[in-house]
């Protein structure tokens, strides 16, 4: 591609066809760090019903007759539905020439790795980064599809949050365990307690405990406090962090990338409990160039489908702890000073998109509007409560601000 001349879209399309073997897949780039943790389910165009058999009982004492009263178990169906994701690329290729020459081995030899292929692969890189960042907590929203991949499908943690909200994952059902907040002092003990709370048939098998990097950091520090020196190079797991201590290597510790910052959410489950579905791998590496009408603009489009589901949430398969998936950081500056008949804004921060409401404990002293603007009414004190509703994987939260109202000088 001569970047000083108008783009010959036919030549670009021909180059992409001739060098299909050089095209990369979304599954092979950044998103692979997450997708490799899940069990793949190819060939799904819309949905498929999954289910893991919950063992029953087929044995009894011999009577000489077939009674037909015993069952081998039951399958609890769970539907894995995939949703379409569109990739759209529009850019000026000349901006990437120098990057191309330095990035691709042999980049100065067009026949070895032509720029057209590199540009398509660059677009796939971007799509893979987008998917990785959104994958765990994506929430399907038909009204926001144009706003990004985070609204295109339901991520696995979103599915789990919905089951928690519905009461299907709960301490009473045996598939949730109350660890409370994890600290450097208690993390190893609490994680071990979580595993030991499982039934013997669970503990006798190999399982996986998925944790965030925040929890792994606490765990490494906890090990150090136990007199265990943890070493490793370039982030590689050592023997001490590959398995949960004191489980006879039955519990593999899986540090999950892209978990929400500060998350202490922990999942303990059988391997291959969470599946992801897609149609064809070729869909994930196809960006098809097309003529945009601007001969100096490179445009390409592609589409793939993806979705997630847990094969079971039964206590013999799955358990999570009681910490929020996405911690809510709602905070505010307090106290707030305001003069009667004057206004002041509450200074607050939050990382959650949940809806906010503001209420005053004493409107005869101070009122507050929907945006957090406080109006002093009369000398005295009032308490403003900021309430934030739960949103997807973010829990509800509240914060109070003391308002001191001074008498008006006038």
mmCIF file of C-alpha atoms in Angstrom:
data_model
loop_
_atom_site.group_PDB
_atom_site.id
_atom_site.type_symbol
_atom_site.label_atom_id
_atom_site.label_comp_id
_atom_site.label_asym_id
_atom_site.label_seq_id
_atom_site.Cartn_x
_atom_site.Cartn_y
_atom_site.Cartn_z
ATOM 1 C CA UNK A 1 0.000 0.000 0.000
ATOM 2 C CA UNK A 2 1.518 3.309 -1.107
ATOM 3 C CA UNK A 3 0.390 5.652 1.654
ATOM 4 C CA UNK A 4 1.023 8.708 -0.481
ATOM 5 C CA UNK A 5 -1.655 7.676 -2.973
ATOM 6 C CA UNK A 6 -5.384 7.012 -2.703
ATOM 7 C CA UNK A 7 -6.262 3.596 -1.269
ATOM 8 C CA UNK A 8 -6.992 0.902 -3.850
ATOM 9 C CA UNK A 9 -9.608 -0.999 -1.844
ATOM 10 C CA UNK A 10 -9.636 -3.874 -4.349
ATOM 11 C CA UNK A 11 -5.905 -4.405 -3.841
ATOM 12 C CA UNK A 12 -6.392 -4.311 -0.085
ATOM 13 C CA UNK A 13 -9.137 -6.928 -0.232
ATOM 14 C CA UNK A 14 -6.977 -9.123 -2.448
ATOM 15 C CA UNK A 15 -4.042 -8.836 -0.034
ATOM 16 C CA UNK A 16 -6.224 -9.843 2.906
ATOM 17 C CA UNK A 17 -7.499 -12.887 1.023
ATOM 18 C CA UNK A 18 -4.008 -13.943 -0.093
ATOM 19 C CA UNK A 19 -2.533 -13.690 3.399
ATOM 20 C CA UNK A 20 -5.277 -15.202 5.555
ATOM 21 C CA UNK A 21 -2.658 -17.276 7.346
ATOM 22 C CA UNK A 22 -1.173 -14.102 8.815
ATOM 23 C CA UNK A 23 -4.421 -12.842 10.311
ATOM 24 C CA UNK A 24 -4.691 -13.098 14.091
ATOM 25 C CA UNK A 25 -7.756 -13.903 16.161
ATOM 26 C CA UNK A 26 -9.301 -11.921 19.008
ATOM 27 C CA UNK A 27 -8.950 -15.138 21.016
ATOM 28 C CA UNK A 28 -5.177 -15.077 20.502
ATOM 29 C CA UNK A 29 -4.582 -11.508 21.620
ATOM 30 C CA UNK A 30 -5.200 -9.686 24.935
ATOM 31 C CA UNK A 31 -8.636 -11.257 25.497
ATOM 32 C CA UNK A 32 -6.979 -14.684 25.508
ATOM 33 C CA UNK A 33 -5.720 -13.990 29.049
ATOM 34 C CA UNK A 34 -9.342 -14.250 30.173
ATOM 35 C CA UNK A 35 -10.912 -16.529 27.575
ATOM 36 C CA UNK A 36 -8.311 -19.217 28.285
ATOM 37 C CA UNK A 37 -9.782 -19.543 31.787
ATOM 38 C CA UNK A 38 -13.215 -20.521 30.449
ATOM 39 C CA UNK A 39 -14.347 -23.653 28.657
ATOM 40 C CA UNK A 40 -14.964 -22.894 24.951
ATOM 41 C CA UNK A 41 -18.229 -23.896 23.277
ATOM 42 C CA UNK A 42 -17.944 -23.310 19.500
ATOM 43 C CA UNK A 43 -20.674 -23.562 16.891
ATOM 44 C CA UNK A 44 -23.332 -21.522 18.712
ATOM 45 C CA UNK A 45 -25.265 -19.148 16.494
ATOM 46 C CA UNK A 46 -27.969 -18.206 18.989
ATOM 47 C CA UNK A 47 -28.158 -20.294 22.156
ATOM 48 C CA UNK A 48 -27.593 -23.750 23.600
ATOM 49 C CA UNK A 49 -28.835 -25.434 26.752
ATOM 50 C CA UNK A 50 -26.056 -26.531 29.093
ATOM 51 C CA UNK A 51 -26.367 -28.656 32.172
ATOM 52 C CA UNK A 52 -24.234 -30.715 34.474
ATOM 53 C CA UNK A 53 -25.743 -33.836 35.974
ATOM 54 C CA UNK A 54 -26.338 -33.698 39.684
ATOM 55 C CA UNK A 55 -25.711 -37.282 40.785
ATOM 56 C CA UNK A 56 -28.605 -39.299 42.088
ATOM 57 C CA UNK A 57 -28.654 -42.858 43.422
ATOM 58 C CA UNK A 58 -29.141 -46.038 41.367
ATOM 59 C CA UNK A 59 -28.085 -48.676 43.885
ATOM 60 C CA UNK A 60 -30.141 -50.730 46.345
ATOM 61 C CA UNK A 61 -30.248 -54.159 47.876
ATOM 62 C CA UNK A 62 -31.094 -56.978 45.461
ATOM 63 C CA UNK A 63 -34.705 -58.267 45.521
ATOM 64 C CA UNK A 64 -34.758 -60.207 42.277
ATOM 65 C CA UNK A 65 -37.116 -57.687 40.691
ATOM 66 C CA UNK A 66 -36.608 -54.503 38.688
ATOM 67 C CA UNK A 67 -38.471 -51.813 40.579
ATOM 68 C CA UNK A 68 -37.469 -48.814 38.446
ATOM 69 C CA UNK A 69 -37.627 -46.439 41.379
ATOM 70 C CA UNK A 70 -34.123 -44.970 41.316
ATOM 71 C CA UNK A 71 -32.702 -42.246 39.104
ATOM 72 C CA UNK A 72 -29.127 -41.451 38.126
ATOM 73 C CA UNK A 73 -29.715 -37.778 38.794
ATOM 74 C CA UNK A 74 -31.037 -34.774 37.012
ATOM 75 C CA UNK A 75 -29.721 -32.103 34.692
ATOM 76 C CA UNK A 76 -30.498 -28.538 35.676
ATOM 77 C CA UNK A 77 -30.666 -26.705 32.343
ATOM 78 C CA UNK A 78 -28.906 -23.367 31.953
ATOM 79 C CA UNK A 79 -29.043 -21.489 28.661
ATOM 80 C CA UNK A 80 -25.883 -20.084 27.119
ATOM 81 C CA UNK A 81 -26.929 -17.339 24.738
ATOM 82 C CA UNK A 82 -24.567 -15.546 22.388
ATOM 83 C CA UNK A 83 -24.955 -11.971 21.206
ATOM 84 C CA UNK A 84 -23.469 -10.193 18.176
ATOM 85 C CA UNK A 85 -20.536 -7.826 18.539
ATOM 86 C CA UNK A 86 -19.651 -5.529 15.650
ATOM 87 C CA UNK A 87 -16.098 -4.366 14.966
ATOM 88 C CA UNK A 88 -15.767 -1.115 13.009
ATOM 89 C CA UNK A 89 -12.506 0.468 11.953
ATOM 90 C CA UNK A 90 -12.037 3.849 10.274
ATOM 91 C CA UNK A 91 -8.653 5.515 10.210
ATOM 92 C CA UNK A 92 -5.960 7.164 8.126
ATOM 93 C CA UNK A 93 -3.354 4.455 7.401
ATOM 94 C CA UNK A 94 -0.426 6.849 6.942
ATOM 95 C CA UNK A 95 -0.482 7.581 10.684
ATOM 96 C CA UNK A 96 0.711 4.014 11.367
ATOM 97 C CA UNK A 97 3.522 3.672 8.834
ATOM 98 C CA UNK A 98 6.423 4.120 11.254
ATOM 99 C CA UNK A 99 4.827 1.851 13.835
ATOM 100 C CA UNK A 100 4.387 -0.793 11.150
ATOM 101 C CA UNK A 101 8.045 -0.627 10.107
ATOM 102 C CA UNK A 102 9.229 -1.003 13.686
ATOM 103 C CA UNK A 103 6.588 -3.469 14.870
ATOM 104 C CA UNK A 104 6.676 -6.153 12.185
ATOM 105 C CA UNK A 105 9.779 -8.223 11.679
ATOM 106 C CA UNK A 106 10.473 -7.849 7.986
ATOM 107 C CA UNK A 107 8.076 -4.942 7.793
ATOM 108 C CA UNK A 108 10.198 -3.317 5.144
ATOM 109 C CA UNK A 109 9.575 -6.366 2.920
ATOM 110 C CA UNK A 110 5.934 -5.950 1.907
ATOM 111 C CA UNK A 111 5.606 -9.439 0.435
ATOM 112 C CA UNK A 112 6.507 -10.986 3.809
ATOM 113 C CA UNK A 113 3.933 -9.175 5.902
ATOM 114 C CA UNK A 114 2.075 -6.547 3.876
ATOM 115 C CA UNK A 115 0.861 -3.401 5.559
ATOM 116 C CA UNK A 116 -2.759 -4.281 4.746
ATOM 117 C CA UNK A 117 -2.481 -7.389 6.924
ATOM 118 C CA UNK A 118 -0.726 -5.494 9.706
ATOM 119 C CA UNK A 119 -3.480 -2.855 9.716
ATOM 120 C CA UNK A 120 -6.210 -5.484 9.915
ATOM 121 C CA UNK A 121 -4.366 -7.216 12.743
ATOM 122 C CA UNK A 122 -4.000 -3.890 14.514
ATOM 123 C CA UNK A 123 -7.771 -3.538 14.381
ATOM 124 C CA UNK A 124 -8.121 -7.043 15.843
ATOM 125 C CA UNK A 125 -5.698 -6.029 18.612
ATOM 126 C CA UNK A 126 -7.971 -3.116 19.476
ATOM 127 C CA UNK A 127 -11.076 -5.340 19.417
ATOM 128 C CA UNK A 128 -9.370 -7.863 21.682
ATOM 129 C CA UNK A 129 -8.401 -5.137 24.169
ATOM 130 C CA UNK A 130 -11.985 -3.872 24.134
ATOM 131 C CA UNK A 131 -13.328 -7.361 24.827
ATOM 132 C CA UNK A 132 -10.830 -8.063 27.605
ATOM 133 C CA UNK A 133 -11.655 -4.845 29.447
ATOM 134 C CA UNK A 134 -15.422 -5.456 29.267
ATOM 135 C CA UNK A 135 -15.634 -9.237 29.393
ATOM 136 C CA UNK A 136 -16.154 -9.996 33.096
ATOM 137 C CA UNK A 137 -18.749 -7.354 33.968
ATOM 138 C CA UNK A 138 -20.372 -6.573 30.600
ATOM 139 C CA UNK A 139 -24.134 -6.052 30.868
ATOM 140 C CA UNK A 140 -26.446 -6.446 27.881
ATOM 141 C CA UNK A 141 -28.415 -3.236 27.298
ATOM 142 C CA UNK A 142 -30.349 -2.858 24.054
ATOM 143 C CA UNK A 143 -30.484 0.921 24.471
ATOM 144 C CA UNK A 144 -26.697 1.331 24.711
ATOM 145 C CA UNK A 145 -25.345 -1.024 22.061
ATOM 146 C CA UNK A 146 -23.680 1.844 20.219
ATOM 147 C CA UNK A 147 -21.827 2.912 23.365
ATOM 148 C CA UNK A 148 -19.400 -0.005 23.458
ATOM 149 C CA UNK A 149 -18.892 -3.741 23.815
ATOM 150 C CA UNK A 150 -19.565 -3.520 27.573
ATOM 151 C CA UNK A 151 -23.283 -3.360 26.709
ATOM 152 C CA UNK A 152 -23.294 -6.112 24.067
ATOM 153 C CA UNK A 153 -23.601 -9.263 26.216
ATOM 154 C CA UNK A 154 -23.829 -10.497 29.797
ATOM 155 C CA UNK A 155 -20.399 -11.208 31.278
ATOM 156 C CA UNK A 156 -19.878 -14.118 33.698
ATOM 157 C CA UNK A 157 -19.705 -11.925 36.801
ATOM 158 C CA UNK A 158 -22.886 -10.138 35.730
ATOM 159 C CA UNK A 159 -24.615 -13.510 35.460
ATOM 160 C CA UNK A 160 -23.387 -14.469 38.933
ATOM 161 C CA UNK A 161 -24.533 -11.113 40.356
ATOM 162 C CA UNK A 162 -28.002 -11.681 38.910
ATOM 163 C CA UNK A 163 -28.162 -15.125 40.559
ATOM 164 C CA UNK A 164 -27.132 -13.579 43.886
ATOM 165 C CA UNK A 165 -29.798 -10.882 43.546
ATOM 166 C CA UNK A 166 -32.395 -13.549 42.741
ATOM 167 C CA UNK A 167 -31.442 -15.528 45.841
ATOM 168 C CA UNK A 168 -30.216 -18.518 43.830
ATOM 169 C CA UNK A 169 -26.694 -18.075 45.190
ATOM 170 C CA UNK A 170 -26.896 -17.694 48.965
ATOM 171 C CA UNK A 171 -25.327 -18.899 52.184
ATOM 172 C CA UNK A 172 -28.532 -20.790 52.952
ATOM 173 C CA UNK A 173 -28.240 -22.685 49.662
ATOM 174 C CA UNK A 174 -24.671 -23.702 50.394
ATOM 175 C CA UNK A 175 -23.192 -22.029 47.323
ATOM 176 C CA UNK A 176 -22.063 -18.864 49.098
ATOM 177 C CA UNK A 177 -19.690 -18.507 52.000
ATOM 178 C CA UNK A 178 -19.316 -15.505 54.315
ATOM 179 C CA UNK A 179 -15.613 -14.706 54.449
ATOM 180 C CA UNK A 180 -16.188 -11.077 55.375
ATOM 181 C CA UNK A 181 -13.557 -8.547 54.388
ATOM 182 C CA UNK A 182 -10.196 -10.114 53.551
ATOM 183 C CA UNK A 183 -7.053 -8.688 55.116
ATOM 184 C CA UNK A 184 -3.369 -9.521 55.167
ATOM 185 C CA UNK A 185 -3.882 -11.051 58.603
ATOM 186 C CA UNK A 186 -6.791 -13.356 57.721
ATOM 187 C CA UNK A 187 -6.830 -14.028 53.975
ATOM 188 C CA UNK A 188 -5.101 -17.431 54.052
ATOM 189 C CA UNK A 189 -7.272 -18.627 56.919
ATOM 190 C CA UNK A 190 -10.520 -17.369 55.362
ATOM 191 C CA UNK A 191 -9.838 -18.914 51.947
ATOM 192 C CA UNK A 192 -9.002 -22.223 53.584
ATOM 193 C CA UNK A 193 -12.181 -22.041 55.674
ATOM 194 C CA UNK A 194 -14.162 -21.419 52.483
ATOM 195 C CA UNK A 195 -12.792 -24.612 50.928
ATOM 196 C CA UNK A 196 -13.240 -26.655 54.085
ATOM 197 C CA UNK A 197 -16.877 -25.546 54.275
ATOM 198 C CA UNK A 198 -17.557 -27.625 51.148
ATOM 199 C CA UNK A 199 -18.974 -31.135 51.297
ATOM 200 C CA UNK A 200 -16.452 -33.969 51.316
ATOM 201 C CA UNK A 201 -17.334 -34.992 47.741
ATOM 202 C CA UNK A 202 -16.268 -31.476 46.657
ATOM 203 C CA UNK A 203 -13.077 -31.450 48.714
ATOM 204 C CA UNK A 204 -12.023 -34.853 47.407
ATOM 205 C CA UNK A 205 -11.822 -33.470 43.874
ATOM 206 C CA UNK A 206 -9.530 -30.972 42.185
ATOM 207 C CA UNK A 207 -11.013 -27.493 42.183
ATOM 208 C CA UNK A 208 -10.086 -23.926 41.288
ATOM 209 C CA UNK A 209 -10.272 -20.765 43.370
ATOM 210 C CA UNK A 210 -10.508 -17.639 41.209
ATOM 211 C CA UNK A 211 -9.232 -14.481 42.888
ATOM 212 C CA UNK A 212 -8.325 -10.929 41.921
ATOM 213 C CA UNK A 213 -4.800 -9.561 41.885
ATOM 214 C CA UNK A 214 -5.746 -7.592 45.015
ATOM 215 C CA UNK A 215 -6.526 -10.800 46.903
ATOM 216 C CA UNK A 216 -3.411 -12.490 45.518
ATOM 217 C CA UNK A 217 -1.310 -9.604 46.856
ATOM 218 C CA UNK A 218 -2.875 -10.074 50.290
ATOM 219 C CA UNK A 219 -2.268 -13.804 50.084
ATOM 220 C CA UNK A 220 1.410 -13.382 49.154
ATOM 221 C CA UNK A 221 1.841 -10.993 52.082
ATOM 222 C CA UNK A 222 0.064 -13.474 54.361
ATOM 223 C CA UNK A 223 2.433 -16.218 53.265
ATOM 224 C CA UNK A 224 5.383 -13.982 54.030
ATOM 225 C CA UNK A 225 3.962 -13.434 57.511
ATOM 226 C CA UNK A 226 3.828 -17.225 57.965
ATOM 227 C CA UNK A 227 7.542 -17.382 57.320
ATOM 228 C CA UNK A 228 7.160 -18.557 53.724
ATOM 229 C CA UNK A 229 9.428 -16.635 51.385
ATOM 230 C CA UNK A 230 7.596 -16.248 48.071
ATOM 231 C CA UNK A 231 9.821 -15.780 45.042
ATOM 232 C CA UNK A 232 9.129 -15.663 41.339
ATOM 233 C CA UNK A 233 10.235 -14.005 38.138
ATOM 234 C CA UNK A 234 8.179 -11.858 35.778
ATOM 235 C CA UNK A 235 4.961 -12.548 37.624
ATOM 236 C CA UNK A 236 5.181 -16.333 37.307
ATOM 237 C CA UNK A 237 3.342 -18.258 40.005
ATOM 238 C CA UNK A 238 5.553 -20.116 42.438
ATOM 239 C CA UNK A 239 4.656 -23.400 44.075
ATOM 240 C CA UNK A 240 3.370 -21.513 47.122
ATOM 241 C CA UNK A 241 0.947 -19.378 45.111
ATOM 242 C CA UNK A 242 -0.092 -22.006 42.568
ATOM 243 C CA UNK A 243 -2.233 -23.834 45.138
ATOM 244 C CA UNK A 244 -4.088 -22.779 48.253
ATOM 245 C CA UNK A 245 -1.921 -23.699 51.227
ATOM 246 C CA UNK A 246 -2.952 -26.710 53.349
ATOM 247 C CA UNK A 247 -5.229 -28.225 50.684
ATOM 248 C CA UNK A 248 -2.788 -30.915 49.501
ATOM 249 C CA UNK A 249 -2.698 -29.154 46.109
ATOM 250 C CA UNK A 250 -6.388 -29.819 45.545
ATOM 251 C CA UNK A 251 -7.238 -26.113 45.136
ATOM 252 C CA UNK A 252 -5.537 -24.305 42.288
ATOM 253 C CA UNK A 253 -5.293 -20.544 42.784
ATOM 254 C CA UNK A 254 -6.255 -18.690 39.603
ATOM 255 C CA UNK A 255 -5.403 -14.994 39.494
ATOM 256 C CA UNK A 256 -8.025 -13.507 37.167
ATOM 257 C CA UNK A 257 -6.957 -10.500 35.097
ATOM 258 C CA UNK A 258 -9.321 -7.553 34.627
ATOM 259 C CA UNK A 259 -11.193 -8.160 37.870
ATOM 260 C CA UNK A 260 -12.659 -4.852 39.125
ATOM 261 C CA UNK A 261 -10.135 -2.788 41.038
ATOM 262 C CA UNK A 262 -10.123 -3.540 44.755
ATOM 263 C CA UNK A 263 -12.365 -6.589 44.331
ATOM 264 C CA UNK A 264 -12.259 -9.235 47.061
ATOM 265 C CA UNK A 265 -14.776 -11.429 45.259
ATOM 266 C CA UNK A 266 -13.703 -15.092 45.298
ATOM 267 C CA UNK A 267 -15.096 -18.044 43.346
ATOM 268 C CA UNK A 268 -14.387 -21.672 44.266
ATOM 269 C CA UNK A 269 -15.550 -24.165 41.663
ATOM 270 C CA UNK A 270 -14.930 -27.305 39.696
ATOM 271 C CA UNK A 271 -12.854 -26.877 36.515
ATOM 272 C CA UNK A 272 -14.866 -26.078 33.366
ATOM 273 C CA UNK A 273 -17.767 -24.596 35.308
ATOM 274 C CA UNK A 274 -17.976 -21.404 33.235
ATOM 275 C CA UNK A 275 -18.341 -21.727 29.454
ATOM 276 C CA UNK A 276 -18.108 -19.135 26.732
ATOM 277 C CA UNK A 277 -19.861 -19.625 23.433
ATOM 278 C CA UNK A 278 -19.084 -18.373 19.936
ATOM 279 C CA UNK A 279 -19.773 -19.478 16.397
ATOM 280 C CA UNK A 280 -16.554 -19.741 14.350
ATOM 281 C CA UNK A 281 -13.030 -18.747 15.253
ATOM 282 C CA UNK A 282 -12.684 -17.275 11.768
ATOM 283 C CA UNK A 283 -15.313 -14.680 12.706
ATOM 284 C CA UNK A 284 -12.968 -13.355 15.379
ATOM 285 C CA UNK A 285 -10.224 -12.547 12.910
ATOM 286 C CA UNK A 286 -12.177 -11.136 10.017
ATOM 287 C CA UNK A 287 -12.147 -7.429 9.443
ATOM 288 C CA UNK A 288 -13.382 -6.930 5.916
ATOM 289 C CA UNK A 289 -12.120 -3.768 4.203
ATOM 290 C CA UNK A 290 -14.620 -1.786 2.144
ATOM 291 C CA UNK A 291 -14.649 1.423 0.151
ATOM 292 C CA UNK A 292 -15.647 4.323 2.393
ATOM 293 C CA UNK A 293 -15.991 6.980 -0.302
ATOM 294 C CA UNK A 294 -12.879 8.719 1.001
ATOM 295 C CA UNK A 295 -9.902 7.323 -0.951
ATOM 296 C CA UNK A 296 -7.481 8.206 1.848
ATOM 297 C CA UNK A 297 -9.512 6.618 4.666
ATOM 298 C CA UNK A 298 -9.199 2.922 5.561
ATOM 299 C CA UNK A 299 -12.467 1.328 6.656
ATOM 300 C CA UNK A 300 -13.178 -2.253 7.673
ATOM 301 C CA UNK A 301 -15.952 -4.090 9.487
ATOM 302 C CA UNK A 302 -16.409 -7.464 11.161
ATOM 303 C CA UNK A 303 -18.817 -9.320 13.433
ATOM 304 C CA UNK A 304 -18.656 -12.190 15.869
ATOM 305 C CA UNK A 305 -20.961 -13.590 18.555
ATOM 306 C CA UNK A 306 -20.108 -14.321 22.180
ATOM 307 C CA UNK A 307 -21.833 -15.256 25.430
ATOM 308 C CA UNK A 308 -21.190 -16.840 28.842
ATOM 309 C CA UNK A 309 -22.900 -19.200 31.253
ATOM 310 C CA UNK A 310 -22.198 -21.293 34.349
ATOM 311 C CA UNK A 311 -22.968 -24.926 33.733
ATOM 312 C CA UNK A 312 -24.217 -25.188 37.326
ATOM 313 C CA UNK A 313 -24.447 -23.149 40.516
ATOM 314 C CA UNK A 314 -25.066 -26.164 42.745
ATOM 315 C CA UNK A 315 -23.060 -26.254 45.970
ATOM 316 C CA UNK A 316 -21.200 -29.362 44.768
ATOM 317 C CA UNK A 317 -19.969 -27.400 41.745
ATOM 318 C CA UNK A 318 -19.758 -23.726 42.689
ATOM 319 C CA UNK A 319 -19.324 -21.387 45.643
ATOM 320 C CA UNK A 320 -18.519 -17.685 45.962
ATOM 321 C CA UNK A 321 -17.868 -15.465 48.946
ATOM 322 C CA UNK A 322 -19.939 -12.564 50.264
ATOM 323 C CA UNK A 323 -17.764 -9.665 49.072
ATOM 324 C CA UNK A 324 -18.991 -7.320 46.308
ATOM 325 C CA UNK A 325 -17.767 -8.060 42.791
ATOM 326 C CA UNK A 326 -17.189 -4.367 42.114
ATOM 327 C CA UNK A 327 -16.504 -2.420 45.329
ATOM 328 C CA UNK A 328 -18.359 0.886 45.532
ATOM 329 C CA UNK A 329 -16.076 3.779 46.497
ATOM 330 C CA UNK A 330 -18.811 6.295 47.338
ATOM 331 C CA UNK A 331 -17.292 8.965 49.590
ATOM 332 C CA UNK A 332 -17.929 12.601 50.428
ATOM 333 C CA UNK A 333 -16.300 15.515 52.181
ATOM 334 C CA UNK A 334 -17.874 16.230 55.544
ATOM 335 C CA UNK A 335 -18.793 18.483 57.310
ATOM 336 C CA UNK A 336 -20.151 21.089 54.899
ATOM 337 C CA UNK A 337 -20.575 24.728 55.932
ATOM 338 C CA UNK A 338 -23.243 26.922 54.390
ATOM 339 C CA UNK A 339 -24.954 30.196 55.302
ATOM 340 C CA UNK A 340 -28.714 30.532 55.529
ATOM 341 C CA UNK A 341 -30.176 31.523 52.129
ATOM 342 C CA UNK A 342 -26.907 30.507 50.414
ATOM 343 C CA UNK A 343 -25.989 27.343 48.540
ATOM 344 C CA UNK A 344 -23.029 24.938 48.511
ATOM 345 C CA UNK A 345 -22.288 21.774 46.571
ATOM 346 C CA UNK A 346 -21.580 18.492 48.313
ATOM 347 C CA UNK A 347 -18.170 17.209 47.234
ATOM 348 C CA UNK A 348 -18.490 13.480 46.606
ATOM 349 C CA UNK A 349 -16.854 10.782 44.497
ATOM 350 C CA UNK A 350 -18.001 7.357 43.334
ATOM 351 C CA UNK A 351 -16.915 4.742 40.824
ATOM 352 C CA UNK A 352 -20.409 3.309 40.394
ATOM 353 C CA UNK A 353 -22.935 4.396 37.754
ATOM 354 C CA UNK A 354 -25.788 3.642 40.182
ATOM 355 C CA UNK A 355 -28.492 6.302 40.537
ATOM 356 C CA UNK A 356 -27.944 8.834 43.328
ATOM 357 C CA UNK A 357 -30.506 10.380 45.666
ATOM 358 C CA UNK A 358 -29.947 13.083 48.289
ATOM 359 C CA UNK A 359 -32.148 13.610 51.348
ATOM 360 C CA UNK A 360 -31.995 16.037 54.265
ATOM 361 C CA UNK A 361 -32.740 14.991 57.830
ATOM 362 C CA UNK A 362 -34.130 18.439 58.652
ATOM 363 C CA UNK A 363 -35.430 20.577 55.804
ATOM 364 C CA UNK A 364 -36.090 23.417 58.267
ATOM 365 C CA UNK A 365 -32.307 23.778 58.514
ATOM 366 C CA UNK A 366 -31.077 22.749 55.037
ATOM 367 C CA UNK A 367 -32.507 21.353 51.809
ATOM 368 C CA UNK A 368 -30.752 19.491 49.018
ATOM 369 C CA UNK A 369 -31.628 19.018 45.347
ATOM 370 C CA UNK A 370 -31.162 16.019 43.036
ATOM 371 C CA UNK A 371 -27.618 17.115 42.125
ATOM 372 C CA UNK A 372 -26.343 17.469 45.693
ATOM 373 C CA UNK A 373 -26.628 21.247 45.935
ATOM 374 C CA UNK A 374 -27.409 22.254 49.522
ATOM 375 C CA UNK A 375 -29.389 25.364 50.424
ATOM 376 C CA UNK A 376 -29.146 26.745 53.954
ATOM 377 C CA UNK A 377 -32.545 27.565 55.472
ATOM 378 C CA UNK A 378 -31.900 28.474 59.102
ATOM 379 C CA UNK A 379 -29.082 28.328 61.630
ATOM 380 C CA UNK A 380 -28.495 24.809 62.890
ATOM 381 C CA UNK A 381 -27.369 21.371 61.721
ATOM 382 C CA UNK A 382 -28.781 18.840 59.290
ATOM 383 C CA UNK A 383 -27.547 15.534 57.925
ATOM 384 C CA UNK A 384 -27.584 14.894 54.189
ATOM 385 C CA UNK A 385 -27.737 11.234 53.191
ATOM 386 C CA UNK A 386 -26.360 10.237 49.802
ATOM 387 C CA UNK A 387 -27.889 6.941 48.689
ATOM 388 C CA UNK A 388 -26.611 5.162 45.596
ATOM 389 C CA UNK A 389 -28.620 2.337 44.057
ATOM 390 C CA UNK A 390 -27.049 -0.978 43.092
ATOM 391 C CA UNK A 391 -25.938 -1.135 39.480
ATOM 392 C CA UNK A 392 -24.969 -4.393 37.766
ATOM 393 C CA UNK A 393 -21.999 -5.689 39.810
ATOM 394 C CA UNK A 394 -21.818 -2.558 42.015
ATOM 395 C CA UNK A 395 -23.653 -2.816 45.356
ATOM 396 C CA UNK A 396 -25.815 -0.089 46.833
ATOM 397 C CA UNK A 397 -24.042 2.367 49.136
ATOM 398 C CA UNK A 398 -24.802 5.290 51.447
ATOM 399 C CA UNK A 399 -22.803 8.179 52.834
ATOM 400 C CA UNK A 400 -23.812 10.933 55.249
ATOM 401 C CA UNK A 401 -22.635 14.532 55.258
ATOM 402 C CA UNK A 402 -23.108 16.866 58.217
ATOM 403 C CA UNK A 403 -24.235 20.340 57.174
ATOM 404 C CA UNK A 404 -23.605 23.245 59.533
ATOM 405 C CA UNK A 405 -25.800 26.208 58.690
ATOM 406 C CA UNK A 406 -24.718 29.629 59.920
ATOM 407 C CA UNK A 407 -27.069 32.565 60.355
ATOM 408 C CA UNK A 408 -27.277 34.947 57.427
ATOM 409 C CA UNK A 409 -25.385 38.200 57.844
ATOM 410 C CA UNK A 410 -28.238 40.001 56.236
#
